[in-house]
Coordinates of C-alpha atoms in Angstrom, one line a residue:
X1 CA -29.6 -77.9 -79.3
X2 CA -27.6 -78.9 -76.2
X3 CA -28.6 -80.1 -72.5
X4 CA -27.9 -79.9 -68.8
X5 CA -27.7 -82.4 -66.1
X6 CA -27.2 -80.6 -62.5
X7 CA -25.2 -82.9 -60.0
X8 CA -24.4 -81.9 -56.6
X9 CA -21.2 -79.7 -57.2
X10 CA -21.2 -79.0 -61.1
X11 CA -22.7 -79.7 -64.6
X12 CA -22.7 -81.7 -67.5
X13 CA -23.6 -80.3 -70.6
X14 CA -23.6 -82.5 -73.6
X15 CA -22.3 -79.9 -77.0
X16 CA -21.4 -81.7 -80.4
X17 CA -21.0 -84.9 -78.8
X18 CA -18.3 -83.3 -76.0
X19 CA -19.5 -83.3 -72.4
X20 CA -18.4 -79.6 -70.7
X21 CA -18.1 -80.2 -66.7
X22 CA -18.0 -76.7 -64.7
X23 CA -18.6 -75.9 -61.4
X24 CA -22.6 -75.6 -60.5
X25 CA -21.6 -72.2 -58.7
X26 CA -21.2 -69.3 -60.9
X27 CA -21.7 -66.6 -58.1
X28 CA -18.2 -65.7 -56.2
X29 CA -19.1 -67.3 -52.6
X30 CA -15.9 -65.9 -50.5
X31 CA -17.7 -64.0 -47.6
X32 CA -16.1 -60.4 -47.6
X33 CA -15.0 -60.3 -51.3
X34 CA -15.9 -57.1 -53.2
X35 CA -17.2 -59.5 -55.7
X36 CA -19.1 -61.9 -52.9
X37 CA -22.5 -62.6 -55.0
X38 CA -21.8 -61.4 -58.3
X39 CA -20.9 -63.6 -61.5
X40 CA -18.1 -64.9 -62.3
X41 CA -16.8 -63.5 -65.6
X42 CA -13.6 -64.6 -66.3
X43 CA -13.3 -68.4 -68.0
X44 CA -10.3 -71.2 -68.7
X45 CA -11.7 -74.3 -70.8
X46 CA -9.2 -77.3 -71.3
X47 CA -10.0 -80.7 -72.3
X48 CA -9.4 -84.2 -70.4
X49 CA -11.1 -87.9 -69.8
X50 CA -14.2 -89.0 -68.3
X51 CA -14.1 -92.5 -66.9
X52 CA -17.5 -93.6 -67.1
X53 CA -19.2 -97.3 -66.1
X54 CA -21.5 -97.6 -68.7
X55 CA -19.9 -95.6 -71.6
X56 CA -16.6 -95.9 -71.6
X57 CA -14.2 -93.3 -71.8
X58 CA -15.4 -89.8 -73.3
X59 CA -13.9 -87.0 -74.3
X60 CA -14.7 -83.6 -72.2
X61 CA -14.1 -80.1 -71.4
X62 CA -13.3 -78.7 -68.5
X63 CA -14.0 -75.6 -67.5
X64 CA -13.0 -73.5 -64.8
X65 CA -13.9 -69.9 -63.1
X66 CA -12.7 -67.0 -61.4
X67 CA -13.0 -64.5 -59.1
X68 CA -10.6 -61.1 -59.5
X69 CA -12.4 -60.0 -56.0
X70 CA -10.6 -62.5 -54.3
X71 CA -8.8 -64.6 -56.7
X72 CA -10.5 -67.7 -56.6
X73 CA -10.2 -70.2 -59.0
X74 CA -14.1 -72.3 -59.4
X75 CA -13.7 -75.8 -60.7
X76 CA -15.9 -78.2 -60.7
X77 CA -15.5 -80.1 -57.6
X78 CA -13.5 -77.4 -55.5
X79 CA -12.5 -73.7 -55.1
X80 CA -9.1 -72.8 -54.5
X81 CA -8.2 -69.2 -53.0
X82 CA -5.0 -67.7 -54.2
X83 CA -3.7 -71.5 -56.5
X84 CA -0.4 -70.2 -57.5
X85 CA 0.9 -69.8 -53.9
X86 CA 2.7 -73.2 -52.2
X87 CA 0.6 -73.5 -49.1
X88 CA -3.0 -72.7 -51.4
X89 CA -5.7 -75.7 -50.3
X90 CA -8.5 -77.3 -52.4
X91 CA -11.7 -76.9 -50.5
X92 CA -14.3 -79.5 -52.1
X93 CA -18.1 -78.6 -51.6
X94 CA -20.4 -80.0 -50.0
X95 CA -21.1 -84.0 -50.5
X96 CA -19.8 -86.4 -53.1
X97 CA -20.2 -85.0 -56.9
X98 CA -21.1 -87.1 -59.6
X99 CA -18.0 -86.6 -61.3
X100 CA -14.9 -86.6 -59.5
X101 CA -11.9 -85.0 -60.4
X102 CA -8.7 -87.5 -59.6
X103 CA -6.1 -85.3 -61.7
X104 CA -6.1 -82.1 -63.6
X105 CA -7.3 -83.8 -67.0
X106 CA -9.4 -87.3 -65.5
X107 CA -12.2 -87.3 -63.9
X108 CA -13.9 -90.4 -62.9
X109 CA -17.8 -91.1 -62.6
X110 CA -19.0 -91.8 -58.7
X111 CA -20.7 -94.6 -60.2
X112 CA -17.8 -95.9 -61.6
X113 CA -15.8 -95.3 -58.4
X114 CA -18.3 -98.0 -56.6
X115 CA -17.8 -100.5 -58.8
X116 CA -13.8 -99.9 -58.6
X117 CA -14.4 -100.5 -54.4
X118 CA -16.6 -103.7 -54.8
X119 CA -13.6 -105.6 -56.9
X120 CA -11.1 -104.5 -54.6
X121 CA -13.5 -105.1 -51.2
X122 CA -15.0 -108.5 -52.3
X123 CA -12.3 -109.7 -55.5
X124 CA -9.4 -108.3 -53.2
X125 CA -8.1 -106.6 -56.2
X126 CA -5.2 -104.3 -56.7
X127 CA -6.1 -100.8 -58.1
X128 CA -3.6 -102.4 -61.5
X129 CA -5.8 -105.5 -61.9
X130 CA -8.9 -103.1 -61.5
X131 CA -7.4 -100.5 -64.4
X132 CA -6.6 -103.2 -66.2
X133 CA -10.5 -105.1 -65.9
X134 CA -11.9 -101.5 -67.3
X135 CA -9.3 -101.0 -69.6
X136 CA -9.8 -104.5 -71.5
X137 CA -13.9 -104.9 -70.6
X138 CA -15.6 -101.2 -70.5
X139 CA -13.4 -99.2 -72.3
X140 CA -12.8 -99.0 -76.3
X141 CA -9.7 -100.0 -77.2
X142 CA -8.6 -96.6 -78.3
X143 CA -9.4 -94.8 -75.7
X144 CA -7.2 -93.0 -72.8
X145 CA -6.4 -96.3 -70.8
X146 CA -6.8 -96.2 -67.0
X147 CA -4.0 -96.5 -64.9
X148 CA -3.6 -97.9 -61.0
X149 CA -2.4 -94.3 -60.2
X150 CA -6.0 -92.7 -61.1
X151 CA -7.8 -95.5 -59.3
X152 CA -5.8 -95.3 -56.5
X153 CA -6.7 -91.3 -56.6
X154 CA -9.9 -91.8 -57.2
X155 CA -10.2 -94.5 -54.1
X156 CA -8.7 -92.5 -51.4
X157 CA -11.0 -89.3 -52.6
X158 CA -14.0 -90.7 -52.1
X159 CA -13.4 -92.4 -49.2
X160 CA -12.2 -89.1 -47.8
X161 CA -14.9 -87.0 -49.1
X162 CA -17.5 -89.6 -47.9
X163 CA -16.0 -89.6 -44.7
X164 CA -16.5 -85.6 -44.2
X165 CA -20.1 -85.7 -46.1
X166 CA -21.0 -87.8 -42.4
X167 CA -19.1 -85.7 -40.6
X168 CA -20.8 -82.4 -41.8
X169 CA -17.6 -81.2 -42.8
X170 CA -15.7 -79.7 -45.9
X171 CA -12.6 -81.8 -47.1
X172 CA -9.3 -79.6 -47.6
X173 CA -6.4 -80.3 -49.4
X174 CA -2.7 -79.1 -50.3
X175 CA -2.8 -77.5 -54.0
X176 CA 0.7 -77.2 -54.7
X177 CA 4.1 -77.6 -54.0
X178 CA 6.1 -80.7 -52.6
X179 CA 2.8 -82.2 -50.9
X180 CA 0.9 -83.0 -54.2
X181 CA 2.2 -86.1 -54.5
X182 CA 1.1 -86.8 -51.6
X183 CA -2.1 -84.7 -51.1
X184 CA -4.2 -86.5 -49.1
X185 CA -1.9 -88.0 -46.8
X186 CA -2.7 -85.9 -44.1
X187 CA -6.6 -85.9 -44.5
X188 CA -6.3 -90.2 -44.6
X189 CA -4.3 -90.2 -41.0
X190 CA -6.7 -87.8 -39.7
X191 CA -9.2 -90.0 -40.6
X192 CA -7.9 -93.0 -39.6
X193 CA -6.9 -91.5 -36.0
X194 CA -10.8 -90.7 -36.1
X195 CA -11.5 -94.5 -37.4
X196 CA -9.7 -96.2 -34.0
X197 CA -12.6 -97.8 -31.9
X198 CA -15.7 -96.0 -32.8
X199 CA -15.6 -94.8 -35.5
X200 CA -16.8 -96.9 -38.3
X201 CA -20.2 -96.4 -39.9
X202 CA -21.8 -99.4 -37.7
X203 CA -20.2 -99.7 -35.0
X204 CA -23.7 -99.2 -32.8
X205 CA -25.0 -101.8 -35.5
X206 CA -27.8 -104.5 -33.6
X207 CA -29.5 -106.7 -35.0
X208 CA -31.7 -109.8 -34.5
X209 CA -29.0 -111.9 -35.2
X210 CA -26.7 -110.3 -32.7
X211 CA -29.3 -108.9 -30.7
X212 CA -32.1 -110.6 -28.1
X213 CA -35.0 -108.9 -26.2
X214 CA -36.2 -111.0 -23.4
X215 CA -39.5 -109.6 -22.2
X216 CA -40.9 -109.8 -19.2
X217 CA -42.3 -113.1 -17.8
X218 CA -46.2 -113.8 -18.0
X219 CA -46.2 -113.5 -14.1
X220 CA -44.3 -110.8 -13.3
X221 CA -45.1 -108.1 -16.1
X222 CA -43.6 -105.3 -14.2
X223 CA -39.9 -106.9 -14.0
X224 CA -37.3 -104.9 -16.5
X225 CA -37.1 -106.0 -20.1
X226 CA -33.5 -107.0 -20.8
X227 CA -31.5 -106.7 -24.4
X228 CA -28.6 -109.2 -24.4
X229 CA -26.0 -108.7 -27.3
X230 CA -23.0 -110.6 -28.5
X231 CA -19.7 -109.6 -30.5
X232 CA -16.9 -112.6 -30.9
X233 CA -13.0 -111.1 -31.6
X234 CA -10.5 -112.7 -33.1
X235 CA -7.2 -111.9 -34.8
X236 CA -6.1 -112.6 -38.5
X237 CA -2.7 -112.6 -40.1
X238 CA -2.4 -109.6 -41.7
X239 CA 0.4 -107.2 -41.4
X240 CA 2.4 -103.5 -42.6
X241 CA 6.1 -103.2 -42.4
X242 CA 6.6 -101.5 -38.9
X243 CA 10.6 -100.9 -37.6
X244 CA 13.1 -104.1 -36.2
X245 CA 13.4 -102.4 -32.9
X246 CA 11.8 -104.2 -29.9
X247 CA 8.4 -102.7 -28.9
X248 CA 8.8 -100.0 -31.5
X249 CA 5.9 -98.5 -32.5
X250 CA 7.0 -95.4 -34.1
X251 CA 6.2 -95.0 -38.1
X252 CA 8.3 -95.8 -41.2
X253 CA 9.3 -93.9 -43.0
X254 CA 8.6 -95.3 -46.6
X255 CA 7.7 -99.6 -46.1
X256 CA 11.6 -100.7 -47.7
X257 CA 12.9 -99.2 -44.0
X258 CA 13.9 -101.6 -41.3
X259 CA 14.1 -98.8 -38.7
X260 CA 12.2 -95.7 -37.9
X261 CA 14.0 -92.2 -37.7
X262 CA 14.2 -93.3 -34.1
X263 CA 16.4 -96.0 -34.5
X264 CA 17.8 -95.3 -37.3
X265 CA 22.0 -96.3 -36.1
X266 CA 20.9 -99.3 -35.7
X267 CA 20.9 -99.7 -39.4
X268 CA 24.7 -99.4 -39.0
X269 CA 25.6 -102.2 -36.5
X270 CA 25.4 -105.5 -36.9
X271 CA 21.9 -107.5 -37.1
X272 CA 22.7 -110.6 -35.5
X273 CA 20.7 -110.5 -31.9
X274 CA 23.2 -109.2 -29.5
X275 CA 26.1 -108.2 -31.4
X276 CA 26.9 -104.7 -31.3
X277 CA 29.9 -104.4 -33.9
X278 CA 29.1 -102.5 -36.8
X279 CA 28.9 -103.5 -40.1
X280 CA 31.5 -103.6 -43.0
X281 CA 31.9 -104.3 -46.8
X282 CA 28.0 -103.7 -47.8
X283 CA 26.5 -106.6 -45.7
X284 CA 24.1 -106.0 -42.3
X285 CA 26.3 -108.1 -40.5
X286 CA 30.1 -107.4 -39.4
X287 CA 33.3 -109.1 -39.6
X288 CA 32.6 -112.1 -37.4
X289 CA 33.1 -115.0 -39.6
X290 CA 29.9 -116.9 -38.2
X291 CA 27.6 -113.8 -38.6
X292 CA 29.1 -113.1 -42.3
X293 CA 28.5 -116.7 -43.4
X294 CA 24.9 -116.3 -42.2
X295 CA 24.5 -113.7 -43.9
X296 CA 25.6 -114.9 -47.6
X297 CA 23.7 -118.6 -46.5
X298 CA 20.1 -116.1 -46.4
X299 CA 21.0 -114.0 -49.1
X300 CA 21.7 -117.5 -51.3
X301 CA 18.3 -118.9 -50.3
X302 CA 16.7 -115.9 -51.4
X303 CA 18.3 -116.3 -55.0
X304 CA 16.8 -118.8 -58.0
X305 CA 19.5 -120.8 -58.9
X306 CA 19.3 -122.0 -55.1
X307 CA 16.0 -123.9 -55.1
X308 CA 17.1 -125.9 -58.4
X309 CA 20.6 -126.6 -56.4
X310 CA 18.9 -127.9 -53.6
X311 CA 16.8 -129.9 -54.9
X312 CA 19.3 -132.1 -56.9
X313 CA 21.1 -132.4 -54.4
X314 CA 18.4 -134.1 -52.2
X315 CA 18.4 -136.7 -55.0
X316 CA 19.2 -139.7 -53.6
X317 CA 18.0 -143.0 -53.1
X318 CA 14.8 -143.6 -50.6
X319 CA 16.5 -145.7 -48.2
X320 CA 19.3 -143.3 -47.6
X321 CA 16.7 -140.6 -47.2
X322 CA 14.5 -142.4 -44.9
X323 CA 17.6 -142.8 -42.6
X324 CA 18.9 -139.3 -42.8
X325 CA 15.6 -138.5 -41.3
X326 CA 15.2 -140.7 -39.0
X327 CA 18.8 -139.8 -37.6
X328 CA 17.9 -136.1 -38.1
X329 CA 14.5 -136.4 -35.9
X330 CA 16.8 -137.8 -32.7
X331 CA 19.2 -134.7 -33.3
X332 CA 18.1 -131.7 -30.8
X333 CA 17.3 -128.8 -32.8
X334 CA 19.1 -126.1 -32.9
X335 CA 18.6 -122.9 -31.2
X336 CA 16.6 -120.2 -33.8
X337 CA 19.1 -117.5 -34.6
X338 CA 17.2 -114.0 -34.4
X339 CA 18.1 -111.4 -36.8
X340 CA 17.0 -108.1 -38.0
X341 CA 18.3 -109.1 -41.6
X342 CA 14.8 -108.4 -43.2
X343 CA 12.3 -106.3 -42.5
X344 CA 9.6 -106.9 -39.8
X345 CA 5.7 -107.0 -40.2
X346 CA 3.5 -106.5 -37.2
X347 CA 2.1 -109.2 -35.8
X348 CA -1.7 -109.2 -36.5
X349 CA -4.9 -107.4 -37.2
X350 CA -7.4 -107.4 -34.3
X351 CA -11.6 -107.7 -35.6
X352 CA -14.2 -107.2 -33.7
X353 CA -17.1 -108.2 -34.8
X354 CA -21.0 -108.7 -33.9
X355 CA -22.6 -112.4 -34.6
X356 CA -24.1 -110.8 -37.2
X357 CA -20.9 -110.6 -39.3
X358 CA -20.9 -106.4 -39.2
X359 CA -16.7 -105.5 -38.3
X360 CA -17.6 -102.8 -35.4
X361 CA -13.4 -102.3 -34.9
X362 CA -10.2 -103.1 -35.7
X363 CA -6.8 -102.4 -34.4
X364 CA -3.1 -103.7 -35.2
X365 CA -1.4 -105.4 -32.5
X366 CA 2.9 -104.9 -33.0
X367 CA 3.8 -107.7 -31.0
X368 CA 1.4 -110.7 -29.8
X369 CA -2.5 -111.6 -29.6
X370 CA -2.1 -111.4 -26.0
X371 CA -3.8 -110.4 -23.3
X372 CA -2.9 -107.3 -22.3
X373 CA -3.1 -106.5 -26.0
X374 CA -6.9 -108.3 -26.3
X375 CA -8.1 -105.7 -23.3
X376 CA -7.0 -102.7 -24.6
X377 CA -8.8 -103.0 -27.7
X378 CA -12.2 -104.3 -26.2
X379 CA -11.9 -100.8 -23.9
X380 CA -11.0 -98.9 -26.9
X381 CA -14.1 -100.5 -29.0
X382 CA -16.1 -100.4 -26.0
X383 CA -15.4 -97.1 -24.3
X384 CA -16.5 -96.0 -20.7
X385 CA -18.3 -92.8 -22.0
X386 CA -20.8 -95.5 -24.2
X387 CA -21.0 -97.7 -20.9
X388 CA -24.4 -99.2 -22.4
X389 CA -22.4 -100.1 -26.1
X390 CA -20.8 -102.7 -23.8
X391 CA -22.1 -106.5 -25.2
X392 CA -23.7 -109.2 -22.4
X393 CA -21.3 -111.4 -24.4
X394 CA -18.0 -111.4 -26.0
X395 CA -16.6 -114.7 -27.0
X396 CA -12.5 -115.1 -28.2
X397 CA -10.8 -118.4 -28.4
X398 CA -8.4 -116.9 -25.4
X399 CA -10.9 -116.2 -23.2
X400 CA -9.8 -117.8 -20.2
X401 CA -6.5 -115.7 -20.3
X402 CA -8.2 -112.8 -21.0
X403 CA -10.5 -113.6 -18.0
X404 CA -8.1 -114.1 -15.4
X405 CA -5.9 -110.6 -16.8
X406 CA -8.8 -108.4 -16.2
X407 CA -9.7 -109.6 -12.6
X408 CA -6.0 -109.6 -11.8
X409 CA -5.9 -106.1 -13.2
X410 CA -9.7 -105.6 -11.8
X411 CA -10.5 -103.4 -14.7
X412 CA -13.4 -101.5 -14.2
X413 CA -16.6 -101.7 -16.2
X414 CA -17.0 -104.9 -17.6
X415 CA -18.8 -106.6 -14.9
X416 CA -21.7 -107.5 -16.8
X417 CA -19.9 -109.0 -19.4
X418 CA -19.5 -112.3 -19.7
X419 CA -16.4 -114.1 -21.4
X420 CA -17.1 -117.1 -22.7
X421 CA -14.5 -119.2 -25.4
X422 CA -16.5 -119.3 -28.6
X423 CA -17.8 -122.9 -29.2
X424 CA -15.5 -124.0 -32.2
X425 CA -12.2 -123.8 -29.5
X426 CA -14.3 -124.8 -26.2
X427 CA -14.6 -128.5 -27.7
X428 CA -11.4 -128.8 -29.5
X429 CA -9.3 -126.7 -28.3
X430 CA -9.3 -126.7 -24.7
X431 CA -9.3 -129.2 -22.0
X432 CA -11.2 -130.0 -19.0
X433 CA -8.2 -129.7 -17.1
X434 CA -8.0 -125.7 -17.1
X435 CA -10.8 -125.6 -14.0
X436 CA -10.6 -121.5 -14.7
X437 CA -11.9 -122.3 -18.0
X438 CA -14.3 -124.7 -17.3
X439 CA -15.6 -122.8 -14.3
X440 CA -15.8 -119.3 -16.0
X441 CA -15.8 -119.2 -20.0
X442 CA -17.4 -122.6 -20.7
X443 CA -20.0 -121.2 -23.2
X444 CA -22.7 -123.8 -21.6
X445 CA -22.5 -122.5 -18.8
X446 CA -24.7 -119.5 -19.6
X447 CA -28.5 -120.8 -20.5
X448 CA -29.0 -117.1 -22.1
X449 CA -26.9 -118.7 -25.3
X450 CA -29.0 -121.3 -26.2
X451 CA -32.3 -122.1 -26.8
X452 CA -34.9 -124.7 -25.3
X453 CA -33.8 -127.3 -28.5
X454 CA -30.2 -126.8 -27.2
X455 CA -29.1 -124.7 -30.3
X456 CA -27.1 -121.9 -30.1
X457 CA -28.8 -118.6 -30.4
X458 CA -25.5 -116.5 -31.2
X459 CA -23.0 -117.0 -33.9
X460 CA -19.5 -117.3 -32.2
X461 CA -18.0 -118.4 -35.4
X462 CA -19.0 -114.8 -37.1
X463 CA -15.2 -113.6 -36.5
X464 CA -13.7 -116.8 -38.3
X465 CA -16.0 -116.8 -41.2
X466 CA -15.1 -113.0 -41.5
X467 CA -11.0 -113.2 -41.4
X468 CA -11.2 -115.9 -44.7
X469 CA -12.1 -112.7 -46.6
X470 CA -10.1 -110.2 -44.4
X471 CA -7.1 -112.1 -44.9
X472 CA -7.0 -112.7 -48.3
X473 CA -5.8 -108.2 -48.9
X474 CA -2.5 -109.9 -47.2
X475 CA -1.1 -109.4 -50.9
X476 CA -2.7 -106.1 -51.6
X477 CA -1.8 -104.2 -48.6
X478 CA 1.8 -105.8 -47.9
X479 CA 3.7 -103.1 -49.4
X480 CA 2.0 -100.2 -48.1
X481 CA 2.9 -97.2 -45.7
X482 CA 0.9 -97.2 -42.4
X483 CA -1.0 -94.8 -43.4
X484 CA -2.6 -96.4 -46.7
X485 CA -2.7 -99.6 -45.0
X486 CA -4.9 -98.9 -41.9
X487 CA -7.4 -96.5 -44.5
X488 CA -7.4 -99.1 -47.0
X489 CA -8.5 -101.4 -44.2
X490 CA -10.9 -99.4 -42.6
X491 CA -12.5 -98.2 -45.6
X492 CA -12.6 -102.0 -47.3
X493 CA -14.3 -102.8 -43.5
X494 CA -16.7 -100.1 -44.6
X495 CA -17.5 -101.5 -48.1
X496 CA -18.4 -105.0 -46.5
X497 CA -20.6 -104.2 -44.2
X498 CA -22.6 -101.9 -46.0
X499 CA -23.1 -105.0 -47.9
X500 CA -23.9 -106.8 -45.0
X501 CA -26.5 -104.8 -43.8
X502 CA -28.2 -105.3 -47.6
X503 CA -27.9 -108.9 -46.7
X504 CA -29.1 -108.9 -43.0
X505 CA -32.3 -106.4 -44.4
X506 CA -33.3 -108.8 -46.9
X507 CA -33.6 -111.4 -44.4
X508 CA -35.9 -109.5 -42.3
X509 CA -33.4 -109.1 -39.8
X510 CA -34.0 -105.5 -39.2
X511 CA -30.6 -103.8 -39.0
X512 CA -30.3 -100.3 -37.0
X513 CA -28.3 -98.3 -35.4
X514 CA -28.4 -98.0 -31.3
X515 CA -29.1 -94.2 -30.6
X516 CA -25.9 -92.7 -29.4
X517 CA -27.8 -90.9 -26.4
X518 CA -29.1 -94.4 -25.2
X519 CA -25.6 -96.2 -25.4
X520 CA -24.3 -93.4 -23.1
X521 CA -26.8 -94.0 -20.3
X522 CA -25.8 -95.4 -17.1
X523 CA -26.3 -98.9 -16.5

């Protein structure tokens, strides 16, 4: 006796305690093949492992089928033509399968990948931590251990399949050769590019917490209805390694590098700012005594034995310490020394958040959170071809400088958007002496932002609250390369938004997506 369970892209057949995975396609699907539509005859079976959420690790038998006419191999998740060639590509079937092939002998349930994503998103767990939790809590101690590498493979493959599924496209990845170790990096890079600005699935989100519909007054029923929407923009200190050259945004070959390929020659020069002498003796500085001494001191501070020595030297009588501290406070502080001895990180991540907590866009700021960068982010999130997507109010803690920059540059398309400072910073960080801020960015200037009870309608601190969650990823992404860094953070935002949407629905806030056709209409 055996039972057959059909999945999106395969079959799981239980036979004698072992589950068999086989492609759901039993005929050739290659158009132009002489055997198109005919049954696939040649089969190959080999053992593997299936990692499940409720049943632990199961032994499985994997079956692939082969078409002699077009030399196409059909596996449970994908097909590949001329698999022995270096440039062979996997073409994944439509949709997201119930089980994902993450290596030749390892499969993971889609349901389990959902658990991985939730742990990464809300527990800020790395793939290694997720694997340890699974091996200790959900798997038999005698079973094949799940590794962090397999968790990452499952995470990236699921995210790519989901992205392609939303776009009604097929995922194609390299099958052989040197590209195998970085199989999904090109696809991930493409996905990162498409996620920039308006790529988040909930970019067109609206709900009762971030949008208000104003009805016409009773005495003028012919007046048009008004829609008021609000967003909050803010930055959080999370970043990835970048080139040490000023204003360079070229990608590093490795997160361990200090310079990109275009500025690789700078690594042979002294790391002290303004010195162009060649390095020597295995150091990153030149032979100049002051430069070499500074680097040696920096190296010693990074060694574990330096701190006990420093602690021992600071054991002085309290009166002497106080006198020394008093004298030090009178001494002018020495100017900061600029060097490129160590790696450099990007400045911050900028988030655009609806007042309900849905994150609609993210961008990496390489240099600073200045008005010019902030404006570019605003225009990327609300481009000209979606004029009705731009919010009625955009809260930002530095809106006084941003609005000055907008008016100086005479940026078109933002005339219908108000730029108030969020309530917290307006009351604690901005002074009444700044007339421009008081007259243009004070949230109290806009009666649409509060009700008859003088209560604020929109939550202008939504981004600060999201930053608490987002900022905890700094330890997870710190050593990622730029492609994986952007891919991971965008996917975490997608997971977080899906959760927030469910919460809003349970609260009766009517979360919805505004039709793209409506957002394209002129104002």
